[in-house]
Amino acid sequence: MFSSSTVAPTSTGVRNPRRRQRTGSADFAAVKQLPKRLKRSGLTSETFRPLHNASSNGDIYSREATPSANGFVQGAECHDHVGGDHTSLTIRNRASKKSDRERRGHRDDGSVELTKNDTYAVTRLATTPLQLQDHRSLAKWHGELAPGIGYAIATTPTDALVWRYKQGANAADSSKPMIIRLLHGSQGGNQPLPLAILLPSPSEPGLLIVMPGSGKVNYWETLSGAASVDPGRQKQQAVQGTVSGLATGEHITAITEAEPQGFLLSVSSGKIVHLTIADSQGKASISTQILRNTNAQTSGIFGSLRTVFSGTEWLKDVIAVKAGRSTHRGHRECIIGTTKGVLQSWELNLEGAHFLKYEIDAKSKLLESIRDTGIFPHGSANQEFSVLDIAFLPAAATGQEVTRLRSRSTARLLLLTITSSAHEARYNLHVVDIANGAIHVPVVHPVYCYKSPYRPQSSSKPTLLVPEPGQTAYIIFEKSIVLVSLEEIEESPDSQLQTEARRTPDPFQDVVDFRRDKDYLVVGCGIDIPEKGQRGSACTVMIQGYGLVKVSVAPLEGDLTSSDRATVTAETKLEQAVFYGSRQSLLDFTGRPETQFAVEDVQEAALRISRSITSSSSKHLATAGPSMEQHLQRRSTALADLIKHLGKQDLPLDRSVRWELLWDAEKIAAARAIWRSYSDSFNSRQQGEKVLLYELIECISEEDKTENQPEDHETDPVRHWFIHDVGRLQILIPWVTKALILLYDESVEDNRPMSSAYRARQISEAHDIQLLALQTAYRFRQDNASLYGLDETSMEDGVLGQDYKDLPEIWTSTGFICEAVRTLAEYFQTFAIELDSQNSSDEEGSSPPQKLLEKIAEDNPKLVDISCQTHIERSRLLQASDNPDIRQQGHDLERKSCEFRTKLLKGLVNIGQAFAAIKLGEKYRDMEALAEVLESEIQTSQEELTNHVVADGDAEDLQAKIVLCEGYVDKYFEKYGDAWANAFFARFVAQDRISQLLLHGPKQRKHLTAFLRSHADCAAFSWINEVAVEKDYAAAADDLRFAQEHVNGIWAKKIQLSMSKLATMAAITNQQEEIEKAVPSIERIDSQVEVLNVQEQLYRYLVPTMRSTLNDTPAKIEVIMEQYGKRFVRAKKALRSALKLNIGKIVEEQALDAEELADTITLMDEDAIHPNNELSACRFLTALKLVRLYSLETGEVARRELQEKIVWRRCIIQDNWPKINRTELKDDAQVEAETGATALFKTLREGFKSGFWDDNPPPDPSSLRGVGTTVESLRTSSRYSTAPDSALSVIATDLEIEDDVLDGCIEEGRLEEWWIGIIDAAKTSARNEADWMGEKESQRRAAEREFRDQMRQNDEAAWSSGGGVRRGISMDAEGDVMMGM
């Protein structure tokens, strides 16, 4: 079948060679004369027109012949056949139809920019037939591009579609594509698609169709002949033939243009068929020949020669057939490569002759070069190696762009290989030099950005393209396009060090992925031939279901170097996703696992992009346009796309980053609302009046805004602000209030005060700006929090409820905004009052329109609401700080904000917005404001009904308002409970109407009782309520005990304690409280009353001293201190101050606690107290009892022990014990008298008399030494635990003075030796006094009995003398007269 004799053409043309060939225009004229129903193409005389970029001599590409990436020869060898572009098939406008999100940008040719960055751009060409754009179509296509002539062809089993995909400068240049019915079309579903190639010719492109399964070949010299609607004429004008030598099961897989009129056909079995379309005389003729070796050399890696085929006739696993350089006219060198790395070089000529120049097994060299890159170590097992494609490097490319190996020879080929293991695939680009049958691999470009496994069963194999100038390689996969830079890294000291250390920066690489959820498939691709003056490189890809897509790499401009492209940044990837992801349906920007960025880098990039959008500094955003609304919408969409893309990445972004991104989006949304209001304000302004927004932007200081550039003719400050300064919206909002006040003040200073109408319009616009900005921001935050990964359930009206930890300052609640919004709300409320007070002398027309005032009044409650939100938000943020000072600022602001809110809500009543105030009071649970607003409305309505004559209808309205407000009052008792009751009843107390509280009905009784029980100032009234209304005596006792704690007056305190005791006893009687539980309460009351009795006793003792001072309290204190505070506390600063303070309270009849009272009576001078007064004998015992009473309430043992020892020490040092100790020349009576006169003896004697020492024995004098003389010892008592060290140090110094006196008493006065004798003497004195008192009591009782007996005898005598029972008189058993009988 394949004998060597088969050298002549196997087929000839069916046309008579003597017959004159028709020109394209004649053919078209003939077609035009056919009946209309037979026409299949809309060709006209204008169908084929030259390309706009054709040179003056008509050549499209007239440079030295060099091989292109897909095997086409570009250059002189084509001059005879490519005489410029003589065809211009254009497409209908509807062929470029796109989705709504896609936009044409600034491209005049109608193309759509799908993505772009500083390195490359991907563009959808507008010149795609509708048939290819339908991704829902089940039809299969095979495509080929002819970049030299600007045409494309796509084939189905039965048809071919031809169109001009390179348009001229005029974007409106379009017409229908050409549809060609194939002569030998296949109807079978499993047949491979027809292969087609477009050929350049002087008049119009020719067409070659090869049927892969049958081998049928059809060649038309012109497209018009192929497109003839007459099947007979179409067949007649075709040159037909058949590829000979195809065995059963074989089919043709590819066509490669090998020389001007020759082609290489790749067969599935590995055969390569040389097909020519002209004979030696240039006549159209089809001939085919299988490439066979006749005389060839083969060279391995060591340069040895061997038989080429080794018994076989063709290579297996052919992966690529590429046409290379033209050796001389009519001759072409071709390279054939296999998946195993075998390369063959063939030389072909126009007559069909061919011979094999050499064969090289490059696998070992290729694997060695891969290992030298470090990707796979030497000796790695289980690696599968395969060559995927081959491309000729353009002559301008040296192949030395990345020097990973040492060799620096010229490279002509670029091989795409894959090395895969069980878990991953690695792609590499090898620069290969072939010279004289030897191979050298000087450079390897590992592909790091794409590691997806290659599926041999995929519909298309990877294609490698290297357009001129050869600086970038394009790898076209089925669903991806990989870009690999081949540019040389500039040498520098750093790069040399990196090279020596094998750490050269990787060249620029990136992947353009197609969406996986769409059936987009690459069905054809080709390089783009650059136009004159055009730099960079490009290729065009035909994608079934979408159309033609152009991928172009920009040249390096300016100071940029190749190392500047060495890294794909997170910011670049994010920008592509943000600005292009939602505009088209082809590309997938979700990212690849090979190109992952640190979360920190992504966060920083996202924030930079967000800031660039808010400031319009991104190169993807225009800074001028007719519609500001559309401009803001575009920026808003970009921010939404940014967060959506980040959400798809599922990255653990910092919470603060999510918030900052949300805040930027809020500002854009708020700016859109402000702009719409600004636009609407032009319709309502008067002639010559400026809009407030315009004036306030001019007022903003230069450092707070981007200045206009008058030299660039920027004259509109408002539009300029919206373009560049939306990110500073938090500065604009405070300036609204500031500018409003500033403009008014300036008008007053200039003696040109604003009219009330103009001022009202400015206030209205100020309301609009602040309301729209903040309302929109808070609403946007609430609605979109979940989109940003934040919990919207923790927000209320956009204000975060909690978890402010580590958040930066929130722009909606800066300190300036909080103050500005509140001030503006107050400003109008004040302005409204001023309007009411204006006299009638105002000029006519100066008063604001009523509708305008109503509008502002209705807006004011909204502004008050926003003010509340900003204050709440800021106070919560400050309270979450780790800094205690800032936390305190937050608490202070929370307290002040409640005051501000109440004031603003009350102010709403003055502008007729009482019910709006009620709603806001309900929202923020401001009970005080609600109570005042409702009371004000009720009282005002009642006064109008009482004091004014009103119409019947108005009276009904007023009555209805009163009923409505009273309904609110009753409802709030059920809704808010005690919180409302406290605020409501507090109004009665504040207005001294507490007696009216009992007038409220039974529904409010429970809340009234709770209110009275919780307010000490209502204690007396609460007690009455408990007894008279509630009949709860135990609660009455508790109220009185609670009330006396907040009362300072001795009399009031004592009365309330006594009443509490009575109420407790009544509770016991009425079985409201058990005796066991009530007794401790009664005992505590008795203890407290006893303390008060001691203070009253002391007060009565001091009254005579104060009589001379009348009602002068300071004078009374000084007189008492002069008499009782001269000696003992003279040198004791702290104790003297304490005594003076306590004396002041006693003078003012304010109650002292037990410890204060104990200090007072022990610090008074002993010699100033009258010796016969009860106070002189028992004051220290009384002090000890007071200390014991206080400890019974608190239960603090350490505190009691410290205070008791201080009292004992003061008791001892009241007398001169060293003097008493000197007993020389004294008899016992004198010594006993001196000892008995001491404070110690009196205290001991009184204690023995009362039995106090039974449970509290006197301490040894030495145990009192050093008590309280240090700060540490004072700290043991809770009384001094919170006092500062400075204060305690002064007290300790005073007590140390007392301790020094005690030391003298013990050492010089031998007090310890006297101690037991004094105790015995005191005990004896107490016993003797008790015996004497007992004898006196016996005598009293005897006299009483004698008196009773005498009275009985007298009564009996009177009985007898009266003759029996005396009327009205009776006696009991004791003899006492019983009255009333």
mmCIF file of C-alpha atoms in Angstrom, residues 861-1002:
data_model
loop_
_atom_site.group_PDB
_atom_site.id
_atom_site.type_symbol
_atom_site.label_atom_id
_atom_site.label_comp_id
_atom_site.label_asym_id
_atom_site.label_seq_id
_atom_site.Cartn_x
_atom_site.Cartn_y
_atom_site.Cartn_z
ATOM 1 C CA PRO A 861 -36.427 62.929 66.168
ATOM 2 C CA LYS A 862 -34.494 60.869 63.626
ATOM 3 C CA LEU A 863 -31.412 62.939 64.355
ATOM 4 C CA VAL A 864 -31.937 62.464 68.082
ATOM 5 C CA ASP A 865 -32.156 58.729 67.449
ATOM 6 C CA ILE A 866 -28.885 58.773 65.510
ATOM 7 C CA SER A 867 -27.273 60.819 68.289
ATOM 8 C CA CYS A 868 -28.280 58.155 70.808
ATOM 9 C CA GLN A 869 -26.827 55.417 68.611
ATOM 10 C CA THR A 870 -23.493 57.166 68.177
ATOM 11 C CA HIS A 871 -23.144 57.821 71.907
ATOM 12 C CA ILE A 872 -24.037 54.231 72.810
ATOM 13 C CA GLU A 873 -21.590 52.865 70.271
ATOM 14 C CA ARG A 874 -18.735 55.067 71.420
ATOM 15 C CA SER A 875 -19.281 54.454 75.137
ATOM 16 C CA ARG A 876 -19.279 50.685 74.577
ATOM 17 C CA LEU A 877 -16.086 50.896 72.533
ATOM 18 C CA LEU A 878 -14.306 52.923 75.218
ATOM 19 C CA GLN A 879 -15.474 50.598 77.975
ATOM 20 C CA ALA A 880 -13.920 47.638 76.129
ATOM 21 C CA SER A 881 -10.434 49.177 76.301
ATOM 22 C CA ASP A 882 -7.633 47.653 78.353
ATOM 23 C CA ASN A 883 -6.650 51.124 79.521
ATOM 24 C CA PRO A 884 -8.457 51.928 82.794
ATOM 25 C CA ASP A 885 -8.470 55.649 82.010
ATOM 26 C CA ILE A 886 -10.183 55.045 78.673
ATOM 27 C CA ARG A 887 -12.640 52.656 80.311
ATOM 28 C CA GLN A 888 -13.525 55.379 82.781
ATOM 29 C CA GLN A 889 -14.076 57.759 79.881
ATOM 30 C CA GLY A 890 -16.538 55.216 78.501
ATOM 31 C CA HIS A 891 -18.459 55.044 81.766
ATOM 32 C CA ASP A 892 -18.520 58.824 81.993
ATOM 33 C CA LEU A 893 -19.767 59.108 78.425
ATOM 34 C CA GLU A 894 -22.492 56.545 79.092
ATOM 35 C CA ARG A 895 -23.705 58.586 82.047
ATOM 36 C CA LYS A 896 -23.538 61.871 80.131
ATOM 37 C CA SER A 897 -25.202 60.384 77.072
ATOM 38 C CA CYS A 898 -28.216 59.442 79.214
ATOM 39 C CA GLU A 899 -28.409 63.051 80.339
ATOM 40 C CA PHE A 900 -28.061 64.316 76.761
ATOM 41 C CA ARG A 901 -30.731 61.909 75.554
ATOM 42 C CA THR A 902 -33.210 62.925 78.225
ATOM 43 C CA LYS A 903 -32.639 66.584 77.405
ATOM 44 C CA LEU A 904 -33.116 66.013 73.667
ATOM 45 C CA LEU A 905 -36.267 63.975 74.178
ATOM 46 C CA LYS A 906 -37.712 66.702 76.348
ATOM 47 C CA GLY A 907 -36.774 69.223 73.659
ATOM 48 C CA LEU A 908 -38.846 67.325 71.105
ATOM 49 C CA VAL A 909 -41.968 68.298 73.019
ATOM 50 C CA ASN A 910 -41.256 71.964 72.288
ATOM 51 C CA ILE A 911 -41.269 71.345 68.519
ATOM 52 C CA GLY A 912 -44.498 69.346 68.523
ATOM 53 C CA GLN A 913 -42.883 65.917 68.417
ATOM 54 C CA ALA A 914 -44.048 64.576 71.757
ATOM 55 C CA PHE A 915 -45.180 61.240 70.415
ATOM 56 C CA ALA A 916 -41.908 60.819 68.508
ATOM 57 C CA ALA A 917 -40.175 61.476 71.826
ATOM 58 C CA ILE A 918 -42.356 58.787 73.410
ATOM 59 C CA LYS A 919 -41.324 56.248 70.769
ATOM 60 C CA LEU A 920 -37.647 57.077 71.259
ATOM 61 C CA GLY A 921 -38.079 56.894 75.025
ATOM 62 C CA GLU A 922 -39.542 53.413 74.583
ATOM 63 C CA LYS A 923 -36.689 52.385 72.281
ATOM 64 C CA TYR A 924 -33.978 53.449 74.709
ATOM 65 C CA ARG A 925 -36.008 52.716 77.847
ATOM 66 C CA ASP A 926 -35.535 56.281 79.069
ATOM 67 C CA MET A 927 -38.131 56.228 81.818
ATOM 68 C CA GLU A 928 -37.302 59.678 83.126
ATOM 69 C CA ALA A 929 -37.903 61.292 79.735
ATOM 70 C CA LEU A 930 -41.074 59.262 79.178
ATOM 71 C CA ALA A 931 -42.464 60.321 82.552
ATOM 72 C CA GLU A 932 -41.736 63.982 81.943
ATOM 73 C CA VAL A 933 -43.052 63.965 78.351
ATOM 74 C CA LEU A 934 -46.289 62.222 79.277
ATOM 75 C CA GLU A 935 -46.826 64.389 82.347
ATOM 76 C CA SER A 936 -46.140 67.512 80.295
ATOM 77 C CA GLU A 937 -48.610 66.467 77.600
ATOM 78 C CA ILE A 938 -51.296 65.611 80.149
ATOM 79 C CA GLN A 939 -50.849 68.826 82.129
ATOM 80 C CA THR A 940 -50.678 71.026 79.025
ATOM 81 C CA SER A 941 -53.858 69.499 77.617
ATOM 82 C CA GLN A 942 -55.658 69.822 80.926
ATOM 83 C CA GLU A 943 -54.607 73.470 81.248
ATOM 84 C CA GLU A 944 -55.874 74.220 77.760
ATOM 85 C CA LEU A 945 -59.194 72.619 78.577
ATOM 86 C CA THR A 946 -59.443 74.521 81.858
ATOM 87 C CA ASN A 947 -58.029 77.955 81.119
ATOM 88 C CA HIS A 948 -58.894 78.527 77.458
ATOM 89 C CA VAL A 949 -62.000 78.585 75.411
ATOM 90 C CA VAL A 950 -61.563 75.896 72.790
ATOM 91 C CA ALA A 951 -63.846 74.662 70.071
ATOM 92 C CA ASP A 952 -65.783 71.483 70.599
ATOM 93 C CA GLY A 953 -63.661 69.586 68.095
ATOM 94 C CA ASP A 954 -60.451 70.817 69.674
ATOM 95 C CA ALA A 955 -61.729 69.923 73.134
ATOM 96 C CA GLU A 956 -62.442 66.394 71.963
ATOM 97 C CA ASP A 957 -58.949 66.157 70.521
ATOM 98 C CA LEU A 958 -57.398 67.379 73.750
ATOM 99 C CA GLN A 959 -59.478 64.956 75.765
ATOM 100 C CA ALA A 960 -58.482 62.135 73.433
ATOM 101 C CA LYS A 961 -54.798 63.087 73.856
ATOM 102 C CA ILE A 962 -55.187 62.983 77.643
ATOM 103 C CA VAL A 963 -56.795 59.551 77.467
ATOM 104 C CA LEU A 964 -54.059 58.336 75.119
ATOM 105 C CA CYS A 965 -51.257 59.586 77.387
ATOM 106 C CA GLU A 966 -52.892 58.069 80.466
ATOM 107 C CA GLY A 967 -53.130 54.832 78.515
ATOM 108 C CA TYR A 968 -49.389 54.979 77.922
ATOM 109 C CA VAL A 969 -48.865 55.436 81.660
ATOM 110 C CA ASP A 970 -50.916 52.360 82.531
ATOM 111 C CA LYS A 971 -49.313 50.311 79.750
ATOM 112 C CA TYR A 972 -45.821 51.131 80.913
ATOM 113 C CA PHE A 973 -46.526 49.756 84.384
ATOM 114 C CA GLU A 974 -47.128 46.368 82.750
ATOM 115 C CA LYS A 975 -44.381 46.711 80.140
ATOM 116 C CA TYR A 976 -41.486 48.142 82.141
ATOM 117 C CA GLY A 977 -42.497 47.361 85.713
ATOM 118 C CA ASP A 978 -40.487 48.943 88.514
ATOM 119 C CA ALA A 979 -38.186 50.836 86.097
ATOM 120 C CA TRP A 980 -41.155 52.877 84.896
ATOM 121 C CA ALA A 981 -42.762 53.091 88.313
ATOM 122 C CA ASN A 982 -39.606 54.528 89.870
ATOM 123 C CA ALA A 983 -39.323 57.240 87.215
ATOM 124 C CA PHE A 984 -43.043 58.000 87.268
ATOM 125 C CA PHE A 985 -43.400 58.177 91.067
ATOM 126 C CA ALA A 986 -40.116 60.103 91.339
ATOM 127 C CA ARG A 987 -41.828 62.965 89.538
ATOM 128 C CA PHE A 988 -44.315 63.199 92.429
ATOM 129 C CA VAL A 989 -41.545 63.192 95.009
ATOM 130 C CA ALA A 990 -39.514 65.829 93.107
ATOM 131 C CA GLN A 991 -42.581 68.088 92.921
ATOM 132 C CA ASP A 992 -43.481 67.536 96.591
ATOM 133 C CA ARG A 993 -46.693 65.747 95.627
ATOM 134 C CA ILE A 994 -45.901 62.541 97.474
ATOM 135 C CA SER A 995 -49.257 62.532 99.225
ATOM 136 C CA GLN A 996 -50.957 62.110 95.843
ATOM 137 C CA LEU A 997 -49.326 58.741 95.359
ATOM 138 C CA LEU A 998 -52.001 56.988 97.428
ATOM 139 C CA LEU A 999 -54.594 58.194 94.919
ATOM 140 C CA HIS A 1000 -53.365 55.739 92.276
ATOM 141 C CA GLY A 1001 -55.466 52.665 91.659
ATOM 142 C CA PRO A 1002 -54.898 49.097 92.732
#
